[in-house]
CSV table of C-alpha atoms in Angstrom, one decimal:
chain,number,residue,atom,x,y,z
W,379,UNK,CA,-2.9,12.0,12.9
W,380,UNK,CA,-3.6,11.0,9.1
W,381,UNK,CA,-6.0,9.1,8.1
W,382,UNK,CA,-7.9,8.4,4.9
W,383,UNK,CA,-11.3,7.0,4.4
W,384,UNK,CA,-12.7,4.9,1.7
W,385,UNK,CA,-16.4,5.3,1.7
W,386,UNK,CA,-17.7,2.4,-0.6
W,387,UNK,CA,-16.6,-0.9,-0.2
W,388,UNK,CA,-17.6,-1.4,-4.0
W,389,UNK,CA,-18.7,0.1,-6.7
W,390,UNK,CA,-20.3,-1.5,-9.6
W,391,UNK,CA,-20.5,0.4,-13.0
W,392,UNK,CA,-21.3,-0.8,-16.9
W,393,UNK,CA,-18.5,-0.9,-19.4
W,394,UNK,CA,-18.2,2.1,-21.1
W,395,UNK,CA,-19.8,4.6,-18.7
W,396,UNK,CA,-17.5,7.0,-16.7
W,397,UNK,CA,-16.3,5.7,-13.2
W,398,UNK,CA,-15.6,7.4,-9.6
W,399,UNK,CA,-13.8,5.7,-6.9
W,400,UNK,CA,-13.8,8.3,-3.4
W,401,UNK,CA,-11.6,8.8,-1.3
W,402,UNK,CA,-11.2,11.4,1.4
W,403,UNK,CA,-8.2,12.0,3.8
W,404,UNK,CA,-6.8,14.0,6.9
W,405,UNK,CA,-3.4,15.3,7.4
W,406,UNK,CA,-1.8,18.0,9.5
W,407,UNK,CA,-0.1,19.8,6.3
W,408,UNK,CA,-0.7,19.3,2.4
W,409,UNK,CA,-0.8,15.9,1.5
W,410,UNK,CA,1.1,13.1,-0.4
W,411,UNK,CA,-2.0,11.6,-2.6
W,412,UNK,CA,-1.7,8.4,-4.6
W,413,UNK,CA,-4.4,5.5,-6.0
W,414,UNK,CA,-3.3,2.0,-6.2
W,415,UNK,CA,-4.7,-1.3,-7.8
W,416,UNK,CA,-4.4,-4.7,-6.6
W,417,UNK,CA,-5.7,-7.8,-8.8
W,418,UNK,CA,-5.9,-10.9,-7.3
W,419,UNK,CA,-3.7,-12.4,-5.9
W,420,UNK,CA,-0.9,-10.0,-6.4
W,421,UNK,CA,1.2,-6.9,-5.3
W,422,UNK,CA,0.2,-3.4,-5.7
W,423,UNK,CA,0.7,-1.6,-8.6
W,424,UNK,CA,1.4,2.2,-8.9
W,425,UNK,CA,-1.5,4.0,-10.5
W,426,UNK,CA,-0.7,7.9,-10.3
W,427,UNK,CA,0.3,10.6,-7.6
W,428,UNK,CA,-1.1,13.9,-5.8
W,429,UNK,CA,2.4,16.3,-4.1
W,430,UNK,CA,2.5,19.9,-5.7
W,431,UNK,CA,0.3,21.5,-8.7
W,432,UNK,CA,-2.6,20.4,-11.3
W,433,UNK,CA,-4.7,19.8,-9.5
W,434,UNK,CA,-6.0,17.2,-12.5
W,435,UNK,CA,-3.4,14.5,-12.4
W,436,UNK,CA,-3.4,11.5,-15.3
W,437,UNK,CA,-2.2,8.5,-14.5
W,438,UNK,CA,-1.6,4.9,-15.7
W,439,UNK,CA,-4.6,3.1,-18.4
W,440,UNK,CA,-6.7,6.1,-18.9
W,441,UNK,CA,-7.0,6.9,-14.9
W,442,UNK,CA,-6.8,10.4,-13.5
W,443,UNK,CA,-8.1,12.1,-10.1
W,444,UNK,CA,-8.7,15.5,-8.3
W,445,UNK,CA,-7.3,17.1,-5.6
W,446,UNK,CA,-9.3,19.1,-3.8
W,447,UNK,CA,-8.2,20.9,-0.8
W,448,UNK,CA,-11.5,22.5,0.3
W,449,UNK,CA,-12.7,19.0,-0.1
W,450,UNK,CA,-10.2,17.2,1.6
W,451,UNK,CA,-10.9,14.4,-1.5
W,452,UNK,CA,-9.1,12.7,-3.9
W,453,UNK,CA,-11.3,11.0,-5.9
W,454,UNK,CA,-10.0,8.4,-9.0
W,455,UNK,CA,-12.1,9.2,-12.2
W,456,UNK,CA,-11.9,7.3,-15.5
W,457,UNK,CA,-13.9,8.5,-19.2
W,458,UNK,CA,-14.6,4.8,-20.2
W,459,UNK,CA,-14.7,1.7,-17.4
W,460,UNK,CA,-13.5,-1.1,-19.0
W,461,UNK,CA,-13.5,-4.5,-17.6
W,462,UNK,CA,-10.6,-5.1,-17.1
W,463,UNK,CA,-10.5,-2.2,-14.8
W,464,UNK,CA,-12.5,-4.3,-12.2
W,465,UNK,CA,-9.8,-4.7,-9.2
W,466,UNK,CA,-9.4,-3.6,-5.9
W,467,UNK,CA,-8.3,-0.5,-6.0
W,468,UNK,CA,-6.4,2.0,-2.7
W,469,UNK,CA,-6.6,5.3,-1.7
W,470,UNK,CA,-2.9,6.2,-0.2
W,471,UNK,CA,-1.7,9.5,1.9
W,472,UNK,CA,1.7,10.6,2.9
W,473,UNK,CA,1.9,13.2,6.4
W,474,UNK,CA,4.1,16.1,4.8
W,475,UNK,CA,5.5,15.7,9.0
W,476,UNK,CA,6.1,18.6,11.0
W,477,UNK,CA,8.1,20.0,9.1
W,478,UNK,CA,7.5,20.2,6.1
W,479,UNK,CA,9.2,17.1,5.3
W,480,UNK,CA,7.5,14.1,4.7
W,481,UNK,CA,7.6,11.0,7.0
W,482,UNK,CA,8.0,7.6,5.8
W,483,UNK,CA,4.5,6.2,7.2
W,484,UNK,CA,2.6,5.4,3.9
W,485,UNK,CA,-1.5,5.3,4.8
W,486,UNK,CA,-4.0,3.1,3.0
W,487,UNK,CA,-7.8,4.0,3.4
W,488,UNK,CA,-9.5,0.9,3.5
W,489,UNK,CA,-9.9,-0.2,-0.3
W,490,UNK,CA,-12.5,-0.2,-2.9
W,491,UNK,CA,-13.7,-3.4,-5.2
W,492,UNK,CA,-14.3,-2.1,-8.5
W,493,UNK,CA,-16.9,-4.5,-10.8
W,494,UNK,CA,-17.0,-3.6,-14.5
W,495,UNK,CA,-20.1,-5.7,-15.9
W,496,UNK,CA,-20.0,-5.9,-19.7
K,1315,UNK,CA,15.1,-6.6,-12.8
K,1316,UNK,CA,13.4,-9.3,-10.1
K,1317,UNK,CA,12.0,-5.7,-8.6
K,1318,UNK,CA,10.9,-6.6,-4.7
K,1319,UNK,CA,10.5,-10.5,-3.8
K,1320,UNK,CA,9.3,-12.3,-1.0
K,1321,UNK,CA,9.1,-16.1,-0.4
K,1322,UNK,CA,8.0,-18.4,0.4
K,1323,UNK,CA,4.2,-17.5,-1.4
K,1324,UNK,CA,1.9,-19.5,1.0
K,1325,UNK,CA,3.1,-20.6,4.6
K,1326,UNK,CA,0.8,-22.7,7.1
K,1327,UNK,CA,2.0,-22.3,11.4
K,1328,UNK,CA,1.1,-23.8,14.6
K,1329,UNK,CA,0.6,-21.7,17.1
K,1330,UNK,CA,3.5,-20.9,18.7
K,1331,UNK,CA,6.0,-21.7,16.2
K,1332,UNK,CA,8.2,-19.8,14.9
K,1333,UNK,CA,9.1,-18.5,10.9
K,1334,UNK,CA,10.4,-15.8,9.0
K,1335,UNK,CA,9.3,-13.9,5.8
K,1336,UNK,CA,11.6,-13.1,3.6
K,1337,UNK,CA,11.7,-10.2,1.2
K,1338,UNK,CA,14.7,-8.8,-1.0
K,1339,UNK,CA,15.0,-6.2,-3.7
K,1340,UNK,CA,17.3,-5.7,-6.6
K,1341,UNK,CA,17.0,-1.8,-7.0
K,1342,UNK,CA,19.6,-0.7,-4.9
K,1343,UNK,CA,15.6,1.6,-2.3
K,1344,UNK,CA,17.1,2.6,0.2
K,1345,UNK,CA,13.3,2.5,2.5
K,1346,UNK,CA,11.2,-1.1,3.1
K,1347,UNK,CA,8.0,-1.7,4.6
K,1348,UNK,CA,5.7,-4.3,5.9
K,1349,UNK,CA,2.0,-4.0,5.8
K,1350,UNK,CA,-0.2,-6.8,6.1
K,1351,UNK,CA,-3.8,-6.7,4.6
K,1352,UNK,CA,-7.1,-8.3,6.3
K,1353,UNK,CA,-10.3,-8.2,4.6
K,1354,UNK,CA,-12.0,-4.4,5.4
K,1355,UNK,CA,-9.1,-3.3,6.9
K,1356,UNK,CA,-6.9,-2.5,3.8
K,1357,UNK,CA,-2.7,-1.8,5.0
K,1358,UNK,CA,-1.5,-1.7,7.9
K,1359,UNK,CA,2.2,-0.2,8.2
K,1360,UNK,CA,3.9,-2.7,11.0
K,1361,UNK,CA,7.7,-2.3,10.7
K,1362,UNK,CA,9.4,-0.2,7.7
K,1363,UNK,CA,13.4,0.7,7.7
K,1364,UNK,CA,14.4,3.9,5.9
K,1365,UNK,CA,18.1,2.3,5.2
K,1366,UNK,CA,20.6,-0.7,6.6
K,1367,UNK,CA,20.7,-0.2,10.2
K,1368,UNK,CA,18.0,1.5,10.6
K,1369,UNK,CA,14.2,0.2,11.2
K,1370,UNK,CA,11.4,1.5,13.2
K,1371,UNK,CA,7.2,0.7,14.0
K,1372,UNK,CA,4.5,1.3,11.7
K,1373,UNK,CA,0.8,1.3,13.2
K,1374,UNK,CA,0.6,-1.8,14.4
K,1375,UNK,CA,4.3,-3.3,15.2
K,1376,UNK,CA,3.1,-6.2,18.1
K,1377,UNK,CA,4.4,-9.5,17.2
K,1378,UNK,CA,7.1,-8.7,14.4
K,1379,UNK,CA,10.3,-8.1,14.6
K,1380,UNK,CA,12.9,-6.3,11.5
K,1381,UNK,CA,16.4,-6.4,10.7
K,1382,UNK,CA,18.1,-4.5,7.8
K,1383,UNK,CA,21.6,-6.0,8.2
K,1384,UNK,CA,21.8,-4.9,4.4
K,1385,UNK,CA,20.3,-2.9,2.0
K,1386,UNK,CA,18.3,-5.2,0.2
K,1387,UNK,CA,16.6,-7.7,2.3
K,1388,UNK,CA,14.6,-6.8,4.9
K,1389,UNK,CA,12.7,-10.2,6.5
K,1390,UNK,CA,10.1,-10.5,8.8
K,1391,UNK,CA,10.0,-12.3,12.4
K,1392,UNK,CA,7.1,-13.7,14.0
K,1393,UNK,CA,8.6,-14.8,17.3
K,1394,UNK,CA,5.6,-17.3,18.3
K,1395,UNK,CA,3.0,-17.3,16.0
K,1396,UNK,CA,-1.1,-16.7,17.0
K,1397,UNK,CA,-4.4,-17.1,14.9
K,1398,UNK,CA,-4.2,-12.9,15.1
K,1399,UNK,CA,-1.7,-13.7,12.9
K,1400,UNK,CA,-3.1,-14.8,9.4
K,1401,UNK,CA,-3.6,-12.3,6.7
K,1402,UNK,CA,-1.3,-11.2,3.8
K,1403,UNK,CA,2.1,-10.3,4.0
K,1404,UNK,CA,3.5,-7.5,1.4
K,1405,UNK,CA,7.1,-6.3,1.1
K,1406,UNK,CA,7.3,-3.2,-0.6
K,1407,UNK,CA,10.7,0.0,-1.4
K,1408,UNK,CA,11.2,3.0,-2.5
K,1409,UNK,CA,13.9,4.9,-3.7
K,1410,UNK,CA,14.6,6.9,0.3
K,1411,UNK,CA,14.8,11.0,-1.8
K,1412,UNK,CA,11.9,12.3,-3.1
K,1413,UNK,CA,8.1,11.6,-3.1
K,1414,UNK,CA,8.8,7.4,-4.7
K,1415,UNK,CA,6.0,5.6,-5.3
K,1416,UNK,CA,6.5,2.2,-3.0
K,1417,UNK,CA,7.2,-0.8,-5.5
K,1418,UNK,CA,5.1,-3.9,-4.4
K,1419,UNK,CA,6.0,-7.7,-3.6
K,1420,UNK,CA,3.6,-9.7,-4.2
K,1421,UNK,CA,2.9,-11.6,-0.4
K,1422,UNK,CA,2.6,-14.1,1.6
K,1423,UNK,CA,-0.5,-15.4,2.9
K,1424,UNK,CA,0.0,-16.8,6.2
K,1425,UNK,CA,-2.7,-19.4,8.0
K,1426,UNK,CA,-2.3,-19.2,12.3
K,1427,UNK,CA,-4.0,-22.7,12.8
């Protein structure tokens, strides 16, 4: 069965420093991977996705993520953190399915709280 | 466009009561889904639908019913509320084809006492 792991409940970083939020996945084939962000009392907002192609994916608000097939990881990164980046971040995977066509279930990790200190 | 609209924003129920959480989208999305968010557990898929008249179970379907009579609406019914159903519920939709991201509503915070 497909699954996603976010090993850190919280990541603390100083403003201006680079940040990394970790994600590993488990699926039967080539995964479709997503990052979402959630601000307080709001729904999730899409940041970026990896489907195929270049392993480095660029997304909204200066975020990027690196797909690593050998390590089954999809870590979220940003070169210079802002206080306004403080939020809850979710990694998600969509199983490619038995015959290579994507299934309809998007499975989320448990979330990582990013705290950026001024 | 309003996107995905969920009502109500907050609800308090007593054990055994029933209610329906409403979800509507105005983007003509074929796929709609319901998640619940609990601390330390992330988002878990309850039910989903790939089009009008078609629904299927997610990870945690017990205690919940859904129906999809129109493309726009995907209500979630709690037939007999239990304290374990205290959670924040999110509705999300996306186009049916391809690998488009989900669009989320702002959630319904439900407390069952």
